[in-house]
Amino acid sequence: MIDLDVLNRCPLPAFVAALDGIFEHSPWIAEQTAARRPFATRFALLDALCATMFEAPREAQLALVGAHPELAGSAAMRGELTAASTSEQAGAGLTRAPADALGELQTLNAAYREKFGFPFVISVKGRQRADIVAELRRRLAHEAEAELRTALVEIARIADFRLAERFAVDDLAAAGREILAMAEALARYSERDDALCCTYLSAAHQATARKLRDWMLQAGLDAQIDDVGNVVGRWASTTPGAKTLISGSHYDTVTDAGRYDGRLGILLPIVVAGLLRRRGVALPFDLEIIGFAEEEGVRFKSTFLGSSAVAGRFDPALLQRTDAAGVTLAEALRGAGHDPARIAALARDPAQLLGYVEVHIEQGPVLLDENLALGVVTAIAGSRRFRVAIRGRAGHAGTVPMYLRQDAAAGAAEIVLAVERLCSGTPGLVGTVGRLEVPDGAVNVVPGRCELSIDIRAPSDATRDAAVDAVLAEIAAVAARRKLRIEPEEIVHADATPCAPALQRRLDAAIRAVTGAAQSRHLPSGAGHDAMMMATLTGIGMLFVRCGAGGVSHNPEESLSADDAALAAAAFAHFLQDDTP
């Protein structure tokens, strides 16, 4: 294993020796990259090495590509490949191919070399022989310069896998730093230069999916991107008839996002699974880690597209929904290489599942305020939302006496305060007026019209509904007293989602084991999560992790400490290995 601190300080020869073989027979890349030290993370090191490669003269790039062996070529047959190349080709099934398949591959290799003057290079990790042959045929149609660039991109991916092996996390204390570094690296894939924005099936979104798939492969999982864009990694148990535990969250973002909402729940299980596999741990169940493709609803105004497919609740009618540019969901899926007709087949069988557990930043200040790193979620709050139209009578601000006014804005002010009053004092109950407008308002006009929104949430449907009834009664009283016409329209009604008691107990035990606390903090989640959709399929559990900056989320200020991430990783590892009933 490589110690990054040592690598940053060591003499040039030691630096080059430590990175030997990352780029095939090309030590010049490490030599020229050493001057860019220090590197904060292995991802920064990889970026610097690849920058050296991409910035090199064309002749040096051609020499680098030419240093790679042909797939299943004569050097492979004679056993003359480097250890890394031998392992990679064997993993793709190239060294065990039947004679006719080898003949086809060698014929295509010869045609490729004749056209471009260098060998066909592809990162074979996660690919099988048929996929490689199909890609070789496709790339034979490239122009020379485009193909050289493609070959360099593949070499960068090969370097990523090789570097990951030398920097593999081998203790839970380092897991937190690794998770934060991965989140930082993932944030580079954005639709905006000035902020993190990764909406469903955009170029940034697809690049994020590919990187998550590669990290799953690096952790030793079988990984693929499914037909709704979910990234799925699987660690199969050796236990006969084993059922499956699913863990995950979403990787899409809002338009100006933080780095950890959703993504923590993908990266943390990947890091923990990789570490446990390297330790030789065997789980008595299959572990499936899913990076759900869409939860936020930004592009197509429909949430949970990824998890609804897994839960068997994807609505095919949504395929005709369009984004702001008029692109249908079906067109976007096909453009990303997915087949909408296969989405229905993604549904999991509830009988084969043990449950679903999601790790998530709290997105609130409770744990931060109580100086606690972790908490067990008891339920995901149900919500009811209303659009409220208030009609009064507009009039001249200077001539209508106060006692004769039908002021829509004054009525709205009373409603805002009523929501605050009626939703205070009950644990878990919250009420919000998030939008308040006076359409066509003017400084010298008594408002005749006002519009506002009301959002009421609670972990108990009965608690939430009682608050809604009280608020609606107050609205009726305001309307009568002020002679206003007030029309509340319910636009969202989502029931609360309780977490499975058994999974809560298991998470509680994990937190107590890694913190030494006599008891863990239990709290509801006021935000929506993929777990809500997964609860229609199986029992759910959620582990909350403290976030800083006042608990802010959906915001670039969203923060998470490496220590808290490491503690959450330790708790998740304990949760997976806990053998108590």
XYZ file of C-alpha atoms in Angstrom:
581
model
C 0.000 0.000 0.000
C 1.113 3.581 -0.673
C 1.153 6.203 2.078
C 0.252 9.518 0.445
C 2.150 11.564 3.043
C 5.290 9.550 2.348
C 4.720 9.834 -1.405
C 4.455 13.612 -1.129
C 7.814 13.877 0.679
C 9.963 11.124 -0.835
C 12.805 11.685 -3.342
C 11.993 11.508 -7.046
C 13.323 7.947 -7.593
C 11.182 6.624 -4.742
C 8.150 8.497 -6.085
C 8.594 6.947 -9.520
C 9.213 3.483 -8.073
C 6.069 3.668 -5.936
C 3.982 4.367 -9.056
C 5.701 1.824 -11.284
C 3.214 0.003 -13.502
C 0.347 2.464 -13.060
C 1.001 3.476 -16.659
C 2.296 0.600 -18.774
C 6.102 0.791 -19.203
C 5.949 4.600 -18.984
C 7.814 5.920 -15.902
C 8.078 9.348 -17.551
C 4.520 10.158 -16.467
C 5.396 9.788 -12.783
C 8.699 11.614 -13.304
C 6.964 14.625 -14.849
C 4.149 14.606 -12.297
C 6.352 14.675 -9.198
C 6.795 18.447 -9.460
C 3.035 18.886 -8.922
C 3.277 17.598 -5.349
C 1.819 17.651 -2.731
C -1.425 15.807 -3.446
C -4.245 16.035 -0.924
C -5.898 12.761 -2.003
C -5.294 9.832 -4.312
C -7.891 11.357 -6.613
C -5.814 14.524 -6.879
C -2.775 12.338 -7.624
C -4.675 10.515 -10.351
C -5.819 13.815 -11.848
C -2.234 15.088 -11.927
C -0.877 11.907 -13.521
C -3.595 11.983 -16.168
C -3.018 15.693 -16.800
C 0.630 14.893 -17.519
C -0.486 12.223 -19.983
C -3.056 14.398 -21.759
C -0.688 17.378 -21.952
C 2.218 15.321 -23.329
C 3.414 15.688 -26.940
C 1.660 13.474 -29.449
C 4.758 11.334 -29.916
C 4.906 10.542 -26.211
C 1.200 9.697 -26.191
C 1.615 7.344 -29.131
C 4.524 5.662 -27.365
C 2.378 5.217 -24.250
C -0.447 3.609 -26.221
C 2.048 1.459 -28.067
C 3.469 0.190 -24.768
C 0.207 -1.625 -24.063
C -0.092 -5.262 -25.110
C -2.732 -6.472 -27.516
C -5.665 -8.186 -25.874
C -5.156 -11.955 -26.072
C -2.158 -11.245 -28.300
C 1.096 -13.141 -28.712
C 2.673 -11.595 -25.596
C -0.285 -12.809 -23.556
C 0.025 -16.287 -25.050
C 3.736 -16.374 -24.141
C 3.078 -15.129 -20.595
C 5.098 -11.948 -21.139
C 2.550 -9.413 -19.828
C 3.000 -7.366 -16.690
C 1.271 -8.760 -13.614
C -1.388 -6.036 -13.829
C -2.152 -6.720 -17.502
C -2.249 -10.463 -16.923
C -4.750 -10.076 -14.079
C -6.911 -7.630 -16.036
C -7.122 -9.787 -19.173
C -7.825 -12.902 -17.132
C -10.644 -11.096 -15.290
C -12.327 -10.337 -18.619
C -12.153 -13.979 -19.685
C -9.655 -13.299 -22.484
C -7.057 -15.861 -21.435
C -9.627 -18.669 -21.374
C -11.385 -17.838 -24.630
C -12.073 -20.690 -27.084
C -9.972 -20.832 -30.236
C -12.616 -19.345 -32.529
C -13.174 -16.374 -30.204
C -9.438 -15.810 -29.928
C -9.169 -15.926 -33.701
C -11.881 -13.297 -34.107
C -10.243 -11.022 -31.550
C -6.805 -11.367 -33.122
C -8.222 -10.639 -36.596
C -9.879 -7.481 -35.304
C -6.707 -6.499 -33.451
C -4.733 -6.787 -36.680
C -7.248 -4.629 -38.569
C -7.152 -2.043 -35.806
C -3.348 -1.855 -35.712
C -3.186 -1.605 -39.504
C -5.596 1.354 -39.479
C -4.251 3.296 -36.486
C -0.663 2.125 -36.065
C -1.034 1.262 -32.389
C -2.726 -1.539 -30.398
C -6.351 -1.487 -29.297
C -6.426 -0.356 -25.649
C -9.467 -0.706 -23.425
C -9.977 -0.900 -19.688
C -11.400 -4.399 -19.368
C -12.485 -4.138 -15.732
C -16.196 -4.886 -15.514
C -16.367 -5.924 -19.172
C -16.648 -9.380 -20.682
C -15.238 -10.667 -23.938
C -18.385 -9.997 -25.999
C -18.517 -6.380 -24.763
C -14.860 -5.882 -25.639
C -15.264 -7.271 -29.145
C -18.303 -5.059 -29.745
C -16.366 -2.006 -28.586
C -13.422 -2.912 -30.799
C -15.715 -3.092 -33.824
C -17.275 0.257 -32.940
C -13.964 2.013 -32.479
C -12.623 0.747 -35.792
C -14.878 3.368 -37.384
C -13.136 6.250 -35.570
C -10.840 8.780 -37.181
C -7.220 8.533 -36.035
C -7.118 11.548 -33.709
C -10.442 10.692 -32.074
C -9.251 7.146 -31.511
C -5.994 8.298 -29.945
C -7.992 10.409 -27.504
C -10.277 7.450 -26.759
C -7.271 5.229 -26.089
C -5.853 7.794 -23.641
C -9.181 7.998 -21.812
C -9.138 4.202 -21.462
C -5.564 4.337 -20.169
C -6.680 6.877 -17.567
C -9.371 4.426 -16.422
C -6.808 1.604 -16.271
C -4.568 3.855 -14.154
C -7.489 4.605 -11.831
C -8.027 0.908 -11.119
C -4.343 0.212 -10.629
C -3.863 3.202 -8.348
C -6.920 2.241 -6.293
C -5.336 -1.132 -5.497
C -2.298 0.586 -4.005
C -4.333 3.071 -1.975
C -7.022 0.679 -0.757
C -8.423 1.701 2.647
C -7.404 -0.906 5.201
C -8.848 0.510 8.416
C -12.110 2.164 9.418
C -10.313 5.191 10.853
C -9.217 6.134 7.322
C -12.655 5.469 5.837
C -13.963 8.925 6.689
C -11.205 10.718 4.777
C -11.734 8.377 1.831
C -15.486 9.036 1.746
C -15.001 12.812 1.816
C -12.344 12.606 -0.895
C -14.682 10.554 -3.079
C -17.503 13.059 -2.567
C -15.148 15.866 -3.554
C -14.007 13.988 -6.661
C -17.607 13.230 -7.635
C -18.579 16.904 -7.336
C -16.440 17.717 -10.378
C -19.121 16.226 -12.589
C -21.502 19.149 -12.783
C -23.671 20.911 -15.337
C -22.483 24.235 -13.958
C -18.984 25.613 -13.564
C -19.897 27.626 -10.461
C -21.953 25.076 -8.528
C -22.753 21.393 -8.188
C -25.707 20.526 -10.393
C -26.249 16.945 -11.518
C -29.736 16.345 -12.895
C -31.132 13.125 -14.274
C -29.408 11.744 -17.408
C -27.390 14.884 -18.102
C -23.786 14.376 -19.253
C -22.622 15.092 -15.687
C -25.113 12.573 -14.334
C -23.933 9.843 -16.700
C -20.275 10.563 -15.855
C -21.151 10.318 -12.157
C -22.805 6.943 -12.760
C -19.736 5.600 -14.549
C -17.449 6.742 -11.748
C -19.674 5.135 -9.099
C -19.677 1.910 -11.104
C -15.874 1.968 -11.261
C -15.598 2.535 -7.520
C -17.913 -0.410 -6.932
C -15.697 -2.540 -9.162
C -12.634 -1.342 -7.257
C -14.331 -2.480 -4.036
C -14.673 -5.971 -5.529
C -18.385 -5.783 -6.289
C -20.116 -6.924 -9.440
C -21.375 -3.636 -10.836
C -23.564 -2.363 -13.637
C -25.729 0.592 -14.631
C -29.322 -0.532 -15.143
C -31.944 0.704 -17.593
C -33.254 3.510 -15.428
C -29.714 4.712 -14.665
C -29.311 3.163 -11.216
C -25.758 2.067 -10.410
C -25.949 -1.358 -8.789
C -23.092 -3.134 -7.022
C -23.529 -6.624 -5.637
C -21.501 -8.592 -3.099
C -22.763 -12.164 -3.349
C -22.720 -14.337 -0.254
C -21.422 -17.885 -0.270
C -24.338 -18.907 1.970
C -26.776 -21.095 -0.001
C -30.150 -19.454 -0.536
C -28.985 -16.166 0.960
C -31.404 -13.262 0.884
C -30.414 -9.707 -0.007
C -29.922 -6.602 2.083
C -30.059 -3.404 0.008
C -28.303 -0.191 0.946
C -28.018 3.007 -1.029
C -29.321 6.465 -1.798
C -29.485 8.846 -4.764
C -26.715 10.529 -6.748
C -28.693 13.216 -8.593
C -28.730 16.684 -7.025
C -30.684 19.894 -6.812
C -29.467 22.827 -8.907
C -26.992 24.310 -6.393
C -26.209 21.347 -4.214
C -24.000 20.179 -1.416
C -21.701 17.180 -1.761
C -23.232 14.749 0.725
C -27.023 14.693 0.355
C -27.792 11.238 -1.034
C -24.246 10.525 -2.109
C -22.994 9.711 1.389
C -25.403 6.761 1.369
C -23.703 5.329 -1.727
C -20.051 6.112 -1.028
C -20.003 4.915 2.580
C -21.330 1.403 1.816
C -18.894 1.097 -1.105
C -15.916 1.938 1.128
C -17.098 -0.366 3.925
C -17.828 -3.251 1.549
C -14.384 -2.938 -0.028
C -12.674 -2.886 3.359
C -14.599 -5.907 4.659
C -13.893 -7.869 1.490
C -10.173 -7.162 1.764
C -10.300 -8.404 5.353
C -11.850 -11.658 4.181
C -15.195 -11.059 5.919
C -18.028 -13.272 4.686
C -21.576 -12.007 5.075
C -24.458 -14.472 5.467
C -26.546 -12.418 3.023
C -26.056 -10.783 -0.359
C -25.344 -7.064 -0.099
C -26.620 -4.848 -2.893
C -25.527 -1.215 -2.986
C -27.664 0.979 -5.224
C -26.923 4.497 -6.363
C -30.442 5.552 -7.277
C -30.432 7.620 -10.453
C -33.117 10.116 -9.532
C -34.766 11.273 -6.336
C -34.918 15.064 -6.460
C -37.386 15.487 -9.346
C -35.523 18.448 -10.854
C -35.516 17.619 -14.568
C -38.812 15.802 -15.154
C -40.682 17.043 -12.061
C -41.198 13.510 -10.794
C -39.332 12.148 -7.788
C -38.014 8.649 -6.973
C -37.612 7.505 -10.591
C -34.699 5.242 -9.624
C -36.085 3.685 -6.456
C -39.600 3.345 -7.892
C -38.188 1.050 -10.598
C -36.535 -1.172 -7.979
C -39.720 -1.172 -5.904
C -41.797 -2.168 -8.944
C -43.777 1.079 -8.832
C -42.376 2.942 -11.851
C -45.227 4.633 -13.731
C -44.803 4.034 -17.516
C -46.915 7.129 -18.200
C -43.960 9.199 -16.991
C -42.000 8.166 -20.086
C -43.929 10.796 -22.049
C -43.233 13.580 -19.567
C -41.000 16.322 -21.000
C -38.245 18.464 -19.530
C -37.836 22.219 -20.075
C -36.313 21.581 -23.515
C -39.200 19.370 -24.640
C -37.211 16.117 -24.376
C -39.329 13.213 -23.172
C -38.135 10.916 -20.423
C -38.166 8.032 -22.905
C -35.952 9.990 -25.327
C -33.543 10.899 -22.544
C -33.274 7.258 -21.485
C -32.578 6.060 -25.023
C -30.058 8.842 -25.528
C -28.167 7.577 -22.477
C -28.157 4.034 -23.871
C -31.003 2.667 -21.742
C -34.052 0.715 -22.828
C -37.299 1.992 -21.269
C -39.004 -1.297 -22.114
C -36.723 -3.091 -19.627
C -37.470 -0.871 -16.621
C -40.292 -3.113 -15.387
C -37.837 -6.012 -15.120
C -35.774 -4.089 -12.527
C -38.332 -4.720 -9.778
C -36.994 -6.793 -6.884
C -38.843 -9.738 -5.345
C -39.857 -8.805 -1.772
C -39.591 -12.444 -0.719
C -35.856 -12.355 -1.448
C -35.116 -9.235 0.610
C -33.983 -8.803 4.207
C -34.582 -5.066 4.180
C -33.236 -1.719 3.050
C -30.933 0.531 5.076
C -29.971 4.061 4.068
C -27.159 6.182 5.493
C -27.892 9.894 5.164
C -26.813 13.233 6.531
C -29.475 14.517 8.884
C -30.185 17.649 6.792
C -31.105 19.347 10.042
C -29.535 20.676 13.275
C -30.733 18.221 15.953
C -27.638 15.996 16.149
C -25.386 19.026 15.781
C -27.197 20.844 18.583
C -26.917 17.807 20.874
C -23.259 17.148 19.947
C -24.007 13.675 18.631
C -22.462 12.181 15.509
C -25.085 9.527 14.727
C -28.767 8.876 15.187
C -31.385 6.248 14.424
C -34.320 7.362 12.299
C -37.693 6.281 13.675
C -39.873 7.385 10.764
C -39.854 9.564 7.683
C -42.399 12.306 8.131
C -45.557 12.351 6.107
C -46.456 15.683 4.546
C -49.507 17.570 3.374
C -49.052 20.638 1.225
C -51.536 23.299 0.267
C -51.714 26.148 -2.173
C -53.814 28.918 -0.618
C -55.491 31.709 -2.598
C -56.782 34.699 -0.630
C -59.201 37.153 -2.194
C -60.075 40.462 -0.545
C -60.781 43.856 -2.045
C -58.117 46.169 -3.443
C -58.374 49.828 -2.537
C -56.469 53.089 -2.265
C -53.969 52.975 0.585
C -54.795 56.539 1.573
C -58.578 56.583 1.342
C -59.862 53.221 2.632
C -60.237 53.382 6.436
C -58.581 50.594 8.377
C -61.889 49.275 9.772
C -63.369 48.908 6.273
C -60.485 47.088 4.660
C -60.557 43.553 3.220
C -56.768 43.224 3.186
C -55.645 39.924 1.671
C -52.051 40.362 2.877
C -53.137 41.005 6.454
C -55.160 37.788 6.299
C -52.083 35.987 4.947
C -50.017 37.343 7.838
C -52.481 35.888 10.333
C -52.318 32.512 8.565
C -48.499 32.494 8.632
C -48.498 33.114 12.377
C -51.236 30.527 12.908
C -49.167 27.859 11.143
C -46.191 28.722 13.347
C -48.299 28.643 16.531
C -50.261 25.492 15.794
C -47.202 23.483 14.661
C -45.035 24.392 17.659
C -44.625 22.350 20.819
C -45.331 18.888 19.380
C -42.169 16.763 18.824
C -41.571 16.055 15.121
C -44.394 18.340 13.922
C -43.332 21.206 11.651
C -45.249 23.717 9.575
C -43.856 26.030 6.936
C -45.116 28.822 4.733
C -42.418 28.699 2.089
C -44.009 30.896 -0.573
C -45.857 34.155 0.018
C -46.825 36.522 -2.780
C -48.907 39.631 -3.372
C -49.486 39.447 -7.145
C -49.476 42.867 -8.830
C -48.973 44.498 -5.439
C -48.117 48.188 -5.167
C -46.910 50.365 -2.325
C -50.054 52.538 -2.386
C -52.694 49.793 -2.851
C -54.453 47.727 -0.184
C -53.745 44.136 -1.326
C -56.794 42.524 -2.864
C -55.124 39.196 -3.607
C -52.485 37.056 -1.934
C -51.141 33.539 -2.485
C -49.163 31.345 -0.144
C -48.072 27.747 0.402
C -48.405 25.624 3.530
C -46.319 22.499 4.221
C -47.143 20.480 7.360
C -45.107 17.385 8.280
C -44.957 14.914 11.149
C -43.690 11.363 11.725
C -47.261 10.395 12.644
C -50.101 10.828 10.158
C -52.542 11.412 13.032
C -50.390 14.222 14.447
C -49.968 15.786 11.025
C -53.677 15.562 10.190
C -54.693 17.077 13.522
C -52.424 20.049 12.814
C -53.831 20.382 9.296
C -57.388 20.410 10.680
C -56.445 23.084 13.205
C -54.781 25.256 10.544
C -57.760 24.925 8.179
C -60.124 25.892 11.004
C -58.018 28.964 11.722
C -58.053 29.875 8.037
C -61.859 29.715 8.049
C -61.958 31.950 11.113
C -59.623 34.500 9.494
C -61.791 34.494 6.362
C -64.958 35.163 8.368
C -63.439 37.815 10.598
C -61.781 39.758 7.787
C -64.497 39.155 5.153
C -62.056 37.397 2.806
C -62.540 34.516 0.403
C -59.816 31.973 1.176
C -59.475 28.781 -0.864
C -56.952 26.147 0.337
C -56.129 23.514 -2.303
C -54.282 20.371 -1.237
C -51.524 19.566 -3.738
C -49.500 16.858 -1.910
C -50.613 14.141 0.504
C -47.821 11.728 1.481
C -48.196 9.423 4.447
C -45.510 8.913 7.058
C -43.140 5.983 6.641
C -42.163 4.170 9.853
C -38.797 2.449 10.055
C -38.755 -1.270 10.838
C -38.278 -1.862 14.601
C -35.779 -4.694 13.999
C -33.581 -2.507 11.819
C -33.842 0.345 14.339
C -32.628 -2.007 17.085
C -29.739 -3.224 14.936
C -28.680 0.360 14.100
C -29.023 1.321 17.762
C -26.724 -1.550 18.757
C -24.207 -0.524 16.094
C -24.101 3.089 17.290
C -23.701 2.054 20.934
C -20.935 -0.384 19.975
C -18.811 2.202 18.155
C -19.500 5.212 20.403
C -19.669 3.534 23.801
C -22.862 5.438 24.563
C -25.452 3.890 26.863
C -28.156 4.726 24.360
C -28.439 6.243 20.911
C -30.485 9.200 19.765
C -33.716 8.316 17.965
C -35.328 10.983 15.804
C -37.652 11.346 12.828
C -36.632 12.560 9.387
C -38.519 15.556 8.101
C -37.118 15.195 4.566
C -38.159 12.690 1.922
C -35.822 9.849 0.974
C -35.619 6.868 -1.389
C -36.339 4.813 1.727
C -39.966 5.979 1.450
C -40.302 4.224 -1.900
C -38.327 1.183 -0.738
C -40.698 0.839 2.221
C -43.377 -0.286 -0.241
C -41.115 -3.266 -0.986
C -39.442 -4.191 2.304
C -38.698 -2.994 5.832
C -36.448 0.056 6.026
C -33.869 1.486 8.413
C -31.998 4.795 8.335
C -28.773 5.923 9.971
C -28.460 9.686 10.342
C -25.043 11.359 10.349
C -24.498 14.815 11.805
C -23.925 17.607 9.314
C -22.334 20.958 10.129
C -23.038 24.545 9.100
C -26.154 24.627 11.247
C -27.485 21.467 9.631
C -27.973 23.157 6.264
C -28.554 20.941 3.214
C -29.424 21.386 -0.471
C -26.799 24.091 -0.279
C -23.084 24.361 -1.148
C -22.395 24.969 2.563
C -23.510 21.411 3.351
C -20.709 19.854 5.410
C -19.607 16.613 7.010
C -16.505 15.880 9.078
C -14.141 13.028 8.297
C -14.413 11.862 11.917
C -18.202 11.613 11.716
C -18.004 9.824 8.363
C -15.503 7.350 9.869
C -17.766 6.748 12.858
C -20.733 6.176 10.542
C -18.620 3.732 8.502
C -17.700 1.848 11.666
C -21.362 1.695 12.684
C -22.400 0.456 9.266
C -19.672 -2.206 9.315
C -20.895 -3.336 12.746
C -24.480 -3.336 11.487
C -23.521 -5.650 8.608
C -21.596 -8.068 10.820
C -23.902 -8.124 13.843
C -24.934 -11.744 14.294
C -27.505 -11.143 17.029
C -31.108 -11.986 16.079
